[in-house]
GROMACS .gro file of C-alpha atoms in nm:
model
  502
    1MET     CA    1   6.417  19.175 -10.324
    2PRO     CA    2   6.073  19.317 -10.237
    3ASP     CA    3   6.054  19.672 -10.111
    4PRO     CA    4   6.065  19.639  -9.729
    5HIS     CA    5   5.827  19.933  -9.701
    6LEU     CA    6   5.557  19.727  -9.869
    7LEU     CA    7   5.594  19.417  -9.656
    8THR     CA    8   5.365  19.521  -9.374
    9ARG     CA    9   5.033  19.694  -9.334
   10TRP     CA   10   4.917  19.803  -8.993
   11LEU     CA   11   4.597  19.891  -8.817
   12ILE     CA   12   4.665  20.136  -8.535
   13VAL     CA   13   4.447  20.091  -8.225
   14GLU     CA   14   4.510  20.338  -7.943
   15ASN     CA   15   4.870  20.389  -8.056
   16GLU     CA   16   4.946  20.015  -8.074
   17PRO     CA   17   4.967  19.837  -8.411
   18VAL     CA   18   4.784  19.515  -8.477
   19PHE     CA   19   4.921  19.332  -8.780
   20SER     CA   20   4.651  19.214  -9.024
   21VAL     CA   21   4.302  19.332  -9.104
   22LEU     CA   22   4.046  19.323  -8.824
   23VAL     CA   23   3.669  19.341  -8.829
   24VAL     CA   24   3.503  19.528  -8.545
   25VAL     CA   25   3.181  19.376  -8.417
   26PRO     CA   26   2.951  19.475  -8.128
   27ALA     CA   27   3.013  19.345  -7.779
   28LEU     CA   28   2.702  19.128  -7.794
   29PHE     CA   29   2.929  18.852  -7.929
   30SER     CA   30   3.022  18.759  -7.576
   31ASP     CA   31   3.105  18.400  -7.667
   32LEU     CA   32   3.400  18.481  -7.890
   33THR     CA   33   3.702  18.259  -7.846
   34ARG     CA   34   3.951  18.381  -7.593
   35THR     CA   35   4.213  18.470  -7.854
   36SER     CA   36   3.976  18.680  -8.062
   37ARG     CA   37   3.941  18.981  -7.838
   38LEU     CA   38   4.123  19.306  -7.885
   39PRO     CA   39   4.152  19.424  -7.526
   40ARG     CA   40   4.277  19.770  -7.609
   41ALA     CA   41   3.950  19.852  -7.782
   42PRO     CA   42   3.678  20.031  -7.584
   43PHE     CA   43   3.471  19.824  -7.343
   44ASN     CA   44   3.183  19.794  -7.591
   45THR     CA   45   3.397  19.666  -7.877
   46PHE     CA   46   3.575  19.344  -7.962
   47CYS     CA   47   3.779  19.259  -8.268
   48TYR     CA   48   3.723  18.922  -8.428
   49ARG     CA   49   3.972  18.742  -8.650
   50LYS     CA   50   3.880  18.419  -8.820
   51SER     CA   51   4.129  18.137  -8.771
   52LEU     CA   52   4.170  17.784  -8.901
   53MET     CA   53   4.457  17.695  -8.672
   54PRO     CA   54   4.466  17.602  -8.303
   55GLN     CA   55   4.632  17.833  -8.054
   56PRO     CA   56   5.001  17.743  -8.006
   57LYS     CA   57   5.153  17.655  -7.674
   58PRO     CA   58   5.277  17.956  -7.476
   59PRO     CA   59   5.624  18.066  -7.588
   60VAL     CA   60   5.847  18.004  -7.286
   61SER     CA   61   6.207  18.010  -7.408
   62LYS     CA   62   6.481  17.786  -7.272
   63GLU     CA   63   6.669  18.089  -7.143
   64ALA     CA   64   6.369  18.251  -6.976
   65SER     CA   65   6.187  17.963  -6.817
   66ARG     CA   66   6.206  17.705  -6.544
   67THR     CA   67   5.943  17.432  -6.528
   68ILE     CA   68   5.825  17.343  -6.181
   69ASP     CA   69   5.686  16.995  -6.124
   70ALA     CA   70   5.348  17.094  -5.990
   71SER     CA   71   4.994  17.090  -6.114
   72ARG     CA   72   4.781  17.401  -6.140
   73ARG     CA   73   4.616  17.336  -5.806
   74SER     CA   74   4.925  17.212  -5.631
   75PHE     CA   75   5.119  17.519  -5.740
   76LEU     CA   76   4.853  17.754  -5.611
   77LYS     CA   77   4.765  17.548  -5.305
   78ASP     CA   78   5.056  17.330  -5.203
   79SER     CA   79   5.376  17.514  -5.304
   80GLY     CA   80   5.363  17.754  -5.012
   81LEU     CA   81   5.058  17.969  -5.080
   82ILE     CA   82   4.930  17.923  -4.727
   83ALA     CA   83   4.886  18.209  -4.485
   84GLY     CA   84   5.217  18.362  -4.383
   85THR     CA   85   5.433  18.054  -4.449
   86THR     CA   86   5.768  18.014  -4.618
   87LEU     CA   87   5.879  17.668  -4.723
   88ALA     CA   88   6.257  17.610  -4.733
   89GLY     CA   89   6.279  17.357  -5.022
   90SER     CA   90   5.979  17.474  -5.220
   91THR     CA   91   6.003  17.654  -5.551
   92LEU     CA   92   5.923  17.975  -5.362
   93ALA     CA   93   6.178  17.925  -5.090
   94GLY     CA   94   6.282  18.246  -4.922
   95VAL     CA   95   5.964  18.431  -5.018
   96SER     CA   96   5.722  18.563  -4.761
   97ILE     CA   97   5.410  18.424  -4.925
   98PRO     CA   98   5.077  18.608  -4.903
   99ASN     CA   99   4.775  18.427  -4.765
  100ALA     CA  100   4.569  18.465  -5.083
  101HIS     CA  101   4.516  18.090  -5.097
  102ALA     CA  102   4.467  18.017  -4.731
  103ALA     CA  103   4.134  17.853  -4.812
  104GLY     CA  104   4.301  17.619  -5.056
  105ASP     CA  105   4.137  17.769  -5.365
  106ASP     CA  106   4.308  17.828  -5.698
  107VAL     CA  107   4.210  18.192  -5.745
  108ILE     CA  108   4.486  18.419  -5.875
  109ARG     CA  109   4.431  18.752  -5.702
  110PHE     CA  110   4.586  19.050  -5.877
  111VAL     CA  111   4.619  19.423  -5.831
  112VAL     CA  112   4.670  19.698  -6.087
  113ILE     CA  113   4.908  19.989  -6.034
  114GLY     CA  114   4.830  20.261  -6.289
  115CYS     CA  115   4.476  20.284  -6.424
  116GLY     CA  116   4.536  20.438  -6.764
  117GLY     CA  117   4.467  20.270  -7.096
  118ARG     CA  118   4.735  20.005  -7.063
  119GLY     CA  119   4.668  19.922  -6.699
  120THR     CA  120   4.297  19.886  -6.765
  121GLY     CA  121   4.374  19.697  -7.083
  122ALA     CA  122   4.609  19.455  -6.908
  123ALA     CA  123   4.345  19.387  -6.644
  124ALA     CA  124   4.091  19.313  -6.917
  125ASN     CA  125   4.345  19.085  -7.086
  126ILE     CA  126   4.400  18.892  -6.762
  127MET     CA  127   4.027  18.855  -6.703
  128SER     CA  128   3.985  18.728  -7.061
  129THR     CA  129   4.213  18.429  -6.997
  130LYS     CA  130   4.102  18.085  -6.875
  131GLY     CA  131   4.241  18.161  -6.532
  132ASN     CA  132   4.033  18.183  -6.217
  133VAL     CA  133   4.133  18.544  -6.154
  134LYS     CA  134   4.005  18.832  -5.944
  135LEU     CA  135   4.104  19.196  -5.938
  136VAL     CA  136   4.127  19.286  -5.568
  137ALA     CA  137   4.289  19.631  -5.556
  138VAL     CA  138   4.386  19.927  -5.774
  139ALA     CA  139   4.612  20.227  -5.732
  140ASP     CA  140   4.649  20.541  -5.939
  141ALA     CA  141   4.779  20.890  -5.876
  142PHE     CA  142   4.427  21.016  -5.943
  143GLY     CA  143   4.111  20.882  -5.781
  144ASP     CA  144   3.884  20.941  -6.080
  145LYS     CA  145   4.100  20.717  -6.298
  146ALA     CA  146   4.101  20.440  -6.039
  147GLU     CA  147   3.722  20.455  -6.004
  148GLY     CA  148   3.677  20.466  -6.381
  149THR     CA  149   3.881  20.150  -6.424
  150ILE     CA  150   3.677  19.964  -6.162
  151LYS     CA  151   3.346  20.071  -6.314
  152GLY     CA  152   3.445  19.985  -6.670
  153LEU     CA  153   3.588  19.645  -6.582
  154THR     CA  154   3.289  19.560  -6.360
  155ARG     CA  155   3.050  19.630  -6.647
  156LYS     CA  156   3.240  19.387  -6.866
  157PHE     CA  157   3.364  19.120  -6.625
  158GLY     CA  158   3.121  19.128  -6.334
  159ASP     CA  159   3.234  18.944  -6.023
  160LYS     CA  160   3.590  18.903  -6.152
  161VAL     CA  161   3.624  19.254  -6.012
  162ALA     CA  162   3.624  19.234  -5.632
  163VAL     CA  163   3.767  19.568  -5.521
  164PRO     CA  164   3.614  19.705  -5.200
  165PRO     CA  165   3.638  20.082  -5.142
  166GLU     CA  166   3.919  20.036  -4.892
  167ASN     CA  167   4.132  19.874  -5.166
  168VAL     CA  168   4.128  20.180  -5.394
  169PHE     CA  169   4.449  20.375  -5.336
  170THR     CA  170   4.553  20.714  -5.469
  171GLY     CA  171   4.857  20.940  -5.472
  172LEU     CA  172   5.209  20.868  -5.589
  173ASP     CA  173   5.273  20.632  -5.298
  174GLY     CA  174   4.944  20.442  -5.327
  175TYR     CA  175   5.123  20.156  -5.502
  176LYS     CA  176   5.267  20.039  -5.171
  177ALA     CA  177   4.928  19.991  -5.009
  178ALA     CA  178   4.795  19.813  -5.318
  179ILE     CA  179   5.090  19.573  -5.332
  180ASP     CA  180   5.049  19.509  -4.960
  181VAL     CA  181   4.696  19.381  -5.023
  182ASP     CA  182   4.653  19.002  -5.007
  183CYS     CA  183   4.746  18.923  -5.370
  184ASP     CA  184   4.953  18.698  -5.593
  185LEU     CA  185   5.017  18.910  -5.903
  186VAL     CA  186   5.094  19.280  -5.946
  187VAL     CA  187   5.035  19.462  -6.275
  188ILE     CA  188   5.256  19.772  -6.304
  189ALA     CA  189   5.134  20.004  -6.578
  190THR     CA  190   5.230  20.347  -6.451
  191PRO     CA  191   5.432  20.607  -6.645
  192PRO     CA  192   5.781  20.459  -6.685
  193GLY     CA  193   5.963  20.705  -6.460
  194PHE     CA  194   5.783  20.554  -6.159
  195LYS     CA  195   5.830  20.187  -6.245
  196PRO     CA  196   6.174  20.109  -6.097
  197GLN     CA  197   6.073  20.171  -5.735
  198GLN     CA  198   5.734  20.004  -5.784
  199PHE     CA  199   5.892  19.694  -5.936
  200GLU     CA  200   6.151  19.683  -5.659
  201TYR     CA  201   5.879  19.706  -5.394
  202ALA     CA  202   5.674  19.427  -5.552
  203VAL     CA  203   5.980  19.201  -5.571
  204ASN     CA  204   6.063  19.270  -5.208
  205LYS     CA  205   5.707  19.168  -5.118
  206GLY     CA  206   5.741  18.839  -5.308
  207ARG     CA  207   5.474  18.911  -5.571
  208HIS     CA  208   5.459  18.777  -5.924
  209ILE     CA  209   5.472  19.073  -6.163
  210PHE     CA  210   5.360  19.187  -6.503
  211MET     CA  211   5.519  19.522  -6.588
  212GLU     CA  212   5.449  19.726  -6.897
  213LYS     CA  213   5.730  19.865  -7.108
  214PRO     CA  214   5.944  20.073  -7.089
  215VAL     CA  215   6.063  19.999  -6.739
  216ALA     CA  216   6.254  20.322  -6.670
  217THR     CA  217   6.354  20.655  -6.825
  218ASP     CA  218   6.721  20.681  -6.728
  219ALA     CA  219   7.031  20.475  -6.652
  220PRO     CA  220   6.989  20.479  -6.272
  221GLY     CA  221   6.633  20.349  -6.315
  222VAL     CA  222   6.744  20.069  -6.546
  223LYS     CA  223   7.016  19.964  -6.303
  224ARG     CA  224   6.764  19.959  -6.022
  225VAL     CA  225   6.535  19.735  -6.225
  226LEU     CA  226   6.819  19.499  -6.321
  227LYS     CA  227   6.916  19.463  -5.956
  228ALA     CA  228   6.556  19.383  -5.862
  229VAL     CA  229   6.536  19.134  -6.151
  230GLU     CA  230   6.824  18.941  -5.998
  231GLU     CA  231   6.639  18.933  -5.667
  232SER     CA  232   6.320  18.815  -5.841
  233LYS     CA  233   6.513  18.523  -5.990
  234LYS     CA  234   6.637  18.422  -5.646
  235LYS     CA  235   6.277  18.424  -5.524
  236ASP     CA  236   6.144  18.231  -5.826
  237LEU     CA  237   5.900  18.508  -5.915
  238MET     CA  238   5.720  18.535  -6.244
  239VAL     CA  239   5.819  18.853  -6.428
  240GLY     CA  240   5.637  18.934  -6.750
  241ILE     CA  241   5.723  19.246  -6.951
  242GLY     CA  242   5.489  19.415  -7.198
  243LEU     CA  243   5.700  19.364  -7.509
  244GLN     CA  244   5.420  19.159  -7.657
  245ARG     CA  245   5.578  19.080  -7.994
  246ARG     CA  246   5.784  18.817  -7.814
  247HIS     CA  247   5.457  18.632  -7.753
  248GLU     CA  248   5.324  18.655  -8.110
  249PRO     CA  249   5.377  18.335  -8.312
  250HIS     CA  250   5.446  18.516  -8.640
  251TYR     CA  251   5.742  18.699  -8.483
  252MET     CA  252   5.855  18.398  -8.281
  253GLN     CA  253   5.863  18.155  -8.571
  254CYS     CA  254   6.030  18.397  -8.809
  255ILE     CA  255   6.300  18.503  -8.566
  256GLU     CA  256   6.366  18.142  -8.472
  257ARG     CA  257   6.437  18.076  -8.840
  258ILE     CA  258   6.665  18.379  -8.856
  259HIS     CA  259   6.857  18.246  -8.555
  260ASP     CA  260   6.881  17.910  -8.731
  261GLY     CA  261   7.055  18.080  -9.025
  262ALA     CA  262   6.771  18.135  -9.273
  263ILE     CA  263   6.915  18.471  -9.387
  264GLY     CA  264   7.276  18.404  -9.290
  265ASP     CA  265   7.461  18.661  -9.083
  266VAL     CA  266   7.245  18.961  -8.994
  267LEU     CA  267   7.428  19.255  -9.155
  268SER     CA  268   7.183  19.543  -9.129
  269GLN     CA  269   6.840  19.623  -8.988
  270GLN     CA  270   6.584  19.901  -9.018
  271VAL     CA  271   6.322  19.959  -8.751
  272TYR     CA  272   6.038  20.211  -8.757
  273TRP     CA  273   5.771  20.372  -8.544
  274ASN     CA  274   5.646  20.659  -8.753
  275GLY     CA  275   5.304  20.791  -8.656
  276GLY     CA  276   5.097  21.106  -8.650
  277GLY     CA  277   5.111  21.221  -8.290
  278ILE     CA  278   4.991  21.170  -7.935
  279TRP     CA  279   4.737  21.311  -7.690
  280TYR     CA  280   4.778  21.624  -7.480
  281ARG     CA  281   4.595  21.720  -7.159
  282ASN     CA  282   4.569  22.086  -7.067
  283LYS     CA  283   4.652  22.203  -6.718
  284SER     CA  284   4.353  22.284  -6.500
  285GLU     CA  285   4.350  22.577  -6.259
  286ASP     CA  286   4.349  22.357  -5.951
  287GLN     CA  287   4.640  22.134  -6.057
  288SER     CA  288   4.983  22.157  -5.903
  289GLU     CA  289   5.274  22.148  -6.147
  290MET     CA  290   5.352  21.792  -6.039
  291ALA     CA  291   4.991  21.681  -6.089
  292PHE     CA  292   4.987  21.842  -6.432
  293GLN     CA  293   5.304  21.665  -6.538
  294CYS     CA  294   5.188  21.329  -6.399
  295ASN     CA  295   4.856  21.361  -6.582
  296ASN     CA  296   5.028  21.482  -6.901
  297TRP     CA  297   5.318  21.245  -6.857
  298TYR     CA  298   5.397  21.167  -7.220
  299HIS     CA  299   5.533  21.518  -7.273
  300PHE     CA  300   5.802  21.516  -7.001
  301ASN     CA  301   6.129  21.328  -7.035
  302TRP     CA  302   6.176  21.237  -6.668
  303ILE     CA  303   5.846  21.049  -6.653
  304CYS     CA  304   5.806  20.930  -7.015
  305GLY     CA  305   6.150  20.895  -7.172
  306ASP     CA  306   6.034  21.042  -7.506
  307GLN     CA  307   5.866  20.863  -7.797
  308ILE     CA  308   6.169  20.646  -7.868
  309CYS     CA  309   6.131  20.489  -7.522
  310GLU     CA  310   5.755  20.487  -7.487
  311GLN     CA  311   5.661  20.342  -7.828
  312HIS     CA  312   5.962  20.279  -8.050
  313ILE     CA  313   6.105  20.043  -7.787
  314HIS     CA  314   5.892  19.769  -7.943
  315ASN     CA  315   6.080  19.785  -8.272
  316LEU     CA  316   6.419  19.830  -8.110
  317ASP     CA  317   6.347  19.524  -7.898
  318VAL     CA  318   6.266  19.322  -8.211
  319GLY     CA  319   6.591  19.435  -8.373
  320CYS     CA  320   6.797  19.330  -8.072
  321TRP     CA  321   6.603  19.002  -8.053
  322VAL     CA  322   6.681  18.934  -8.420
  323LYS     CA  323   7.048  19.012  -8.364
  324GLY     CA  324   7.065  18.818  -8.038
  325GLU     CA  325   7.252  19.097  -7.862
  326TYR     CA  326   7.242  19.466  -7.773
  327PRO     CA  327   7.433  19.749  -7.942
  328VAL     CA  328   7.761  19.884  -7.806
  329GLU     CA  329   7.709  20.243  -7.921
  330CYS     CA  330   7.474  20.479  -8.099
  331ASN     CA  331   7.479  20.810  -8.283
  332GLY     CA  332   7.167  20.997  -8.382
  333MET     CA  333   6.984  21.315  -8.461
  334GLY     CA  334   6.643  21.457  -8.387
  335GLY     CA  335   6.440  21.759  -8.294
  336ARG     CA  336   6.101  21.927  -8.256
  337GLU     CA  337   5.906  22.048  -8.557
  338GLN     CA  338   5.536  21.993  -8.499
  339ARG     CA  339   5.509  21.884  -8.137
  340MET     CA  340   5.232  22.108  -8.001
  341GLY     CA  341   5.307  22.349  -8.285
  342GLY     CA  342   5.662  22.382  -8.157
  343ASP     CA  343   5.529  22.533  -7.833
  344ALA     CA  344   5.780  22.447  -7.560
  345THR     CA  345   5.539  22.575  -7.293
  346LYS     CA  346   5.342  22.254  -7.345
  347SER     CA  347   5.591  21.977  -7.416
  348GLN     CA  348   5.964  21.912  -7.401
  349ILE     CA  349   6.000  21.591  -7.601
  350PHE     CA  350   6.122  21.551  -7.960
  351ASP     CA  351   5.885  21.459  -8.240
  352HIS     CA  352   6.145  21.289  -8.463
  353THR     CA  353   6.458  21.084  -8.405
  354PHE     CA  354   6.697  20.892  -8.628
  355CYS     CA  355   6.955  20.654  -8.480
  356GLU     CA  356   7.240  20.440  -8.605
  357PHE     CA  357   7.303  20.165  -8.353
  358THR     CA  358   7.627  19.969  -8.386
  359PHE     CA  359   7.669  19.611  -8.261
  360ALA     CA  360   7.995  19.451  -8.148
  361ASP     CA  361   8.056  19.296  -8.492
  362GLY     CA  362   8.017  19.633  -8.665
  363SER     CA  363   7.672  19.563  -8.808
  364LYS     CA  364   7.412  19.840  -8.791
  365MET     CA  365   7.050  19.893  -8.692
  366HIS     CA  366   6.894  20.212  -8.827
  367SER     CA  367   6.597  20.350  -8.639
  368GLN     CA  368   6.326  20.600  -8.730
  369GLY     CA  369   6.088  20.732  -8.463
  370ARG     CA  370   5.844  21.007  -8.546
  371HIS     CA  371   5.526  21.189  -8.446
  372LEU     CA  372   5.460  21.414  -8.746
  373ALA     CA  373   5.116  21.475  -8.895
  374GLY     CA  374   5.104  21.445  -9.271
  375GLY     CA  375   5.413  21.227  -9.298
  376TRP     CA  376   5.477  20.866  -9.399
  377ASN     CA  377   5.341  20.640  -9.124
  378HIS     CA  378   5.497  20.300  -9.077
  379VAL     CA  379   5.554  20.066  -8.783
  380GLY     CA  380   5.769  19.761  -8.847
  381GLU     CA  381   6.112  19.605  -8.884
  382PHE     CA  382   6.333  19.469  -9.165
  383ALA     CA  383   6.655  19.267  -9.158
  384ILE     CA  384   6.914  19.208  -9.430
  385GLY     CA  385   7.146  18.909  -9.405
  386SER     CA  386   7.425  18.749  -9.604
  387LYS     CA  387   7.184  18.491  -9.754
  388GLY     CA  388   6.854  18.676  -9.770
  389SER     CA  389   6.632  18.925  -9.593
  390ALA     CA  390   6.337  18.916  -9.357
  391ASN     CA  391   6.040  19.101  -9.223
  392PRO     CA  392   6.062  18.962  -8.869
  393SER     CA  393   5.684  18.971  -8.836
  394GLY     CA  394   5.651  18.672  -9.063
  395GLN     CA  395   5.836  18.669  -9.396
  396ILE     CA  396   6.176  18.551  -9.518
  397MET     CA  397   6.306  18.624  -9.869
  398GLY     CA  398   6.599  18.460 -10.043
  399GLU     CA  399   6.716  18.101 -10.070
  400ASN     CA  400   6.513  17.997  -9.764
  401GLU     CA  401   6.189  18.172  -9.858
  402TRP     CA  402   5.911  18.136  -9.600
  403SER     CA  403   5.593  18.310  -9.492
  404PHE     CA  404   5.394  18.267  -9.174
  405GLU     CA  405   5.055  18.113  -9.249
  406GLY     CA  406   4.904  18.081  -8.905
  407LYS     CA  407   4.677  18.305  -8.705
  408ARG     CA  408   4.818  18.644  -8.611
  409LEU     CA  409   4.726  18.670  -8.246
  410ASN     CA  410   4.681  18.994  -8.058
  411GLY     CA  411   4.998  19.023  -7.855
  412HIS     CA  412   4.848  19.210  -7.560
  413GLN     CA  413   4.603  18.928  -7.503
  414GLN     CA  414   4.848  18.650  -7.579
  415GLU     CA  415   5.109  18.767  -7.330
  416GLN     CA  416   4.847  18.742  -7.055
  417HIS     CA  417   4.729  18.399  -7.171
  418ASP     CA  418   5.091  18.287  -7.149
  419LEU     CA  419   5.150  18.439  -6.806
  420ILE     CA  420   4.830  18.320  -6.638
  421GLU     CA  421   4.840  17.974  -6.792
  422ALA     CA  422   5.205  17.933  -6.690
  423LEU     CA  423   5.112  18.016  -6.331
  424MET     CA  424   4.823  17.769  -6.352
  425ARG     CA  425   5.062  17.497  -6.470
  426GLY     CA  426   5.325  17.585  -6.210
  427GLU     CA  427   5.578  17.734  -6.452
  428ILE     CA  428   5.787  18.044  -6.389
  429TYR     CA  429   5.958  18.256  -6.652
  430ASN     CA  430   6.137  18.587  -6.614
  431GLU     CA  431   6.148  18.853  -6.888
  432GLY     CA  432   6.288  19.126  -6.666
  433GLU     CA  433   6.642  19.133  -6.801
  434TYR     CA  434   6.557  19.181  -7.165
  435GLY     CA  435   6.283  19.426  -7.067
  436ALA     CA  436   6.540  19.641  -6.888
  437LYS     CA  437   6.804  19.611  -7.159
  438SER     CA  438   6.562  19.692  -7.441
  439THR     CA  439   6.453  19.994  -7.238
  440PHE     CA  440   6.816  20.098  -7.207
  441CYS     CA  441   6.867  20.055  -7.582
  442ALA     CA  442   6.591  20.313  -7.632
  443ILE     CA  443   6.747  20.543  -7.372
  444LEU     CA  444   7.083  20.508  -7.550
  445GLY     CA  445   6.918  20.618  -7.875
  446ARG     CA  446   6.745  20.912  -7.709
  447GLU     CA  447   7.064  21.039  -7.549
  448ALA     CA  448   7.250  21.009  -7.880
  449CYS     CA  449   6.980  21.214  -8.054
  450TYR     CA  450   6.963  21.473  -7.776
  451SER     CA  451   7.340  21.520  -7.770
  452GLY     CA  452   7.427  21.472  -8.137
  453LYS     CA  453   7.723  21.264  -8.022
  454ILE     CA  454   7.831  20.901  -8.032
  455VAL     CA  455   7.720  20.752  -7.699
  456LYS     CA  456   7.858  20.419  -7.583
  457TRP     CA  457   7.639  20.168  -7.398
  458ASP     CA  458   7.884  20.108  -7.113
  459ASP     CA  459   7.956  20.477  -7.060
  460LEU     CA  460   7.589  20.569  -7.041
  461MET     CA  461   7.510  20.279  -6.809
  462GLU     CA  462   7.789  20.391  -6.576
  463LYS     CA  463   7.749  20.770  -6.592
  464GLY     CA  464   7.402  20.842  -6.732
  465LYS     CA  465   7.197  21.123  -6.578
  466ASP     CA  466   6.940  21.070  -6.307
  467LEU     CA  467   6.634  21.244  -6.452
  468CYS     CA  468   6.424  21.219  -6.135
  469PRO     CA  469   6.642  21.229  -5.821
  470GLY     CA  470   6.455  21.144  -5.502
  471ILE     CA  471   6.156  21.007  -5.692
  472ASP     CA  472   6.064  20.766  -5.411
  473GLU     CA  473   5.957  21.064  -5.202
  474TYR     CA  474   5.758  21.250  -5.467
  475THR     CA  475   5.397  21.350  -5.394
  476LEU     CA  476   5.149  21.536  -5.611
  477GLU     CA  477   5.250  21.853  -5.425
  478SER     CA  478   5.625  21.805  -5.472
  479THR     CA  479   5.831  22.019  -5.706
  480PRO     CA  480   5.891  21.812  -6.022
  481PRO     CA  481   6.247  21.773  -6.155
  482THR     CA  482   6.158  21.972  -6.470
  483LEU     CA  483   6.014  22.323  -6.443
  484PRO     CA  484   5.928  22.590  -6.698
  485GLY     CA  485   6.158  22.890  -6.726
  486GLU     CA  486   6.064  23.255  -6.691
  487ASN     CA  487   5.920  23.251  -7.042
  488GLY     CA  488   5.700  22.955  -6.953
  489GLU     CA  489   5.896  22.715  -7.174
  490TYR     CA  490   6.019  22.378  -7.050
  491PRO     CA  491   6.386  22.303  -7.118
  492THR     CA  492   6.445  22.109  -7.438
  493PRO     CA  493   6.770  21.940  -7.541
  494THR     CA  494   6.990  22.117  -7.797
  495PRO     CA  495   7.205  21.870  -7.998
  496GLY     CA  496   7.569  21.967  -7.982
  497LYS     CA  497   7.524  22.127  -7.639
  498TYR     CA  498   7.333  21.866  -7.438
  499SER     CA  499   7.539  21.618  -7.235
  500PRO     CA  500   7.400  21.271  -7.162
  501PHE     CA  501   7.623  21.228  -6.857
  502ALA     CA  502   7.584  21.329  -6.495
   0.00000   0.00000   0.00000
């Protein structure tokens, strides 16, 4: 059997891997095909990948989708998108529909909550689709980030950006005003600690939603999201989640074959996100402690969830997708070696974790997550079955040998093609449940590593800590839930002493 470590090679672009070799070309190639752009690159850069195959149809699974008998225009115009109306028998029955289409047009108006790299990137992805889309509002905790997003997107997309000054909202509660704007789709790309209440608010307002992963940082947040997901299903709302591998044909086709028995029973898996590190933003003299932590969010557990949640969730999600279920328990280990030179006055998250997840049938998924400079870097997954083995990103070894030969699409772009084109066709799918459960799988792993104990899924879901109590009322002047001690150090978990339970 080939060495699984040699089965993948990755190009890392702004902390996200893109499988296959890319060639960077100047932005003057403005007529590139819509699947050839790498939206996470800077505004003056695209990535071009030559392809001999047509783009596949969007991957809407039987479990996640419901097809609505309506054309693009009839969905946007006739299915209830008329000022202030609710149609009892329509596909959007029970929803208070915004008046975005009162004029009978087919424009999809969207807002962005969270103007960091992923929020700006998702907006660029949406505006790179075939949809008739307009960005009409933005919200961010910090005004300079909101303005920077508008300026950058306007330079690239021109009149697809239609955000008047009164539709730029700031502060930790600015998301409400943005979602209240006359819109159809809400993009939620804030730090994960804030997502549960923002998702809940958007569902209550009857908006279609794209939400980046992870969707929470603790068990109470996950439960809040799952409850809102159920409400979104009742309202027939589109819910896309930023686990983009589920929209990449090389993963989809390979995992479909695994589910069809190509490697037999899945006995063991290994999943990896091993990289060199992450950014850090120093505290300025005029920043409150809350503003500092919100701006430097990756380094605080309550708002980030640690590396296993923020990045390694992608690989854990693939492993659970391959298995077709979620683990029942986890044990793990981890710690801090290089994170900010071991300086706990700057960061409280681990820089390495190792987990052993156990599924109901006793099979295992072993997980490595790491931010260590000078170490072995690898991002990928591997599965061993009773009849063979697989790299879920496109290769099966054994008696049913197979390799993906199509075009390896950029997942960030493809997930937005799928979402916008589904709305244009009048189709609704909902990825909220697996987005929440994959988030919780990462939280389960984190709590096992922090505690050094075996942690069971059901126990943590029932009794897991609330890392940010009262978060709905937070402002940039509030006292954050984590504070430095007298020595200036933020509290860090000690395995063997830390408890994952409230």
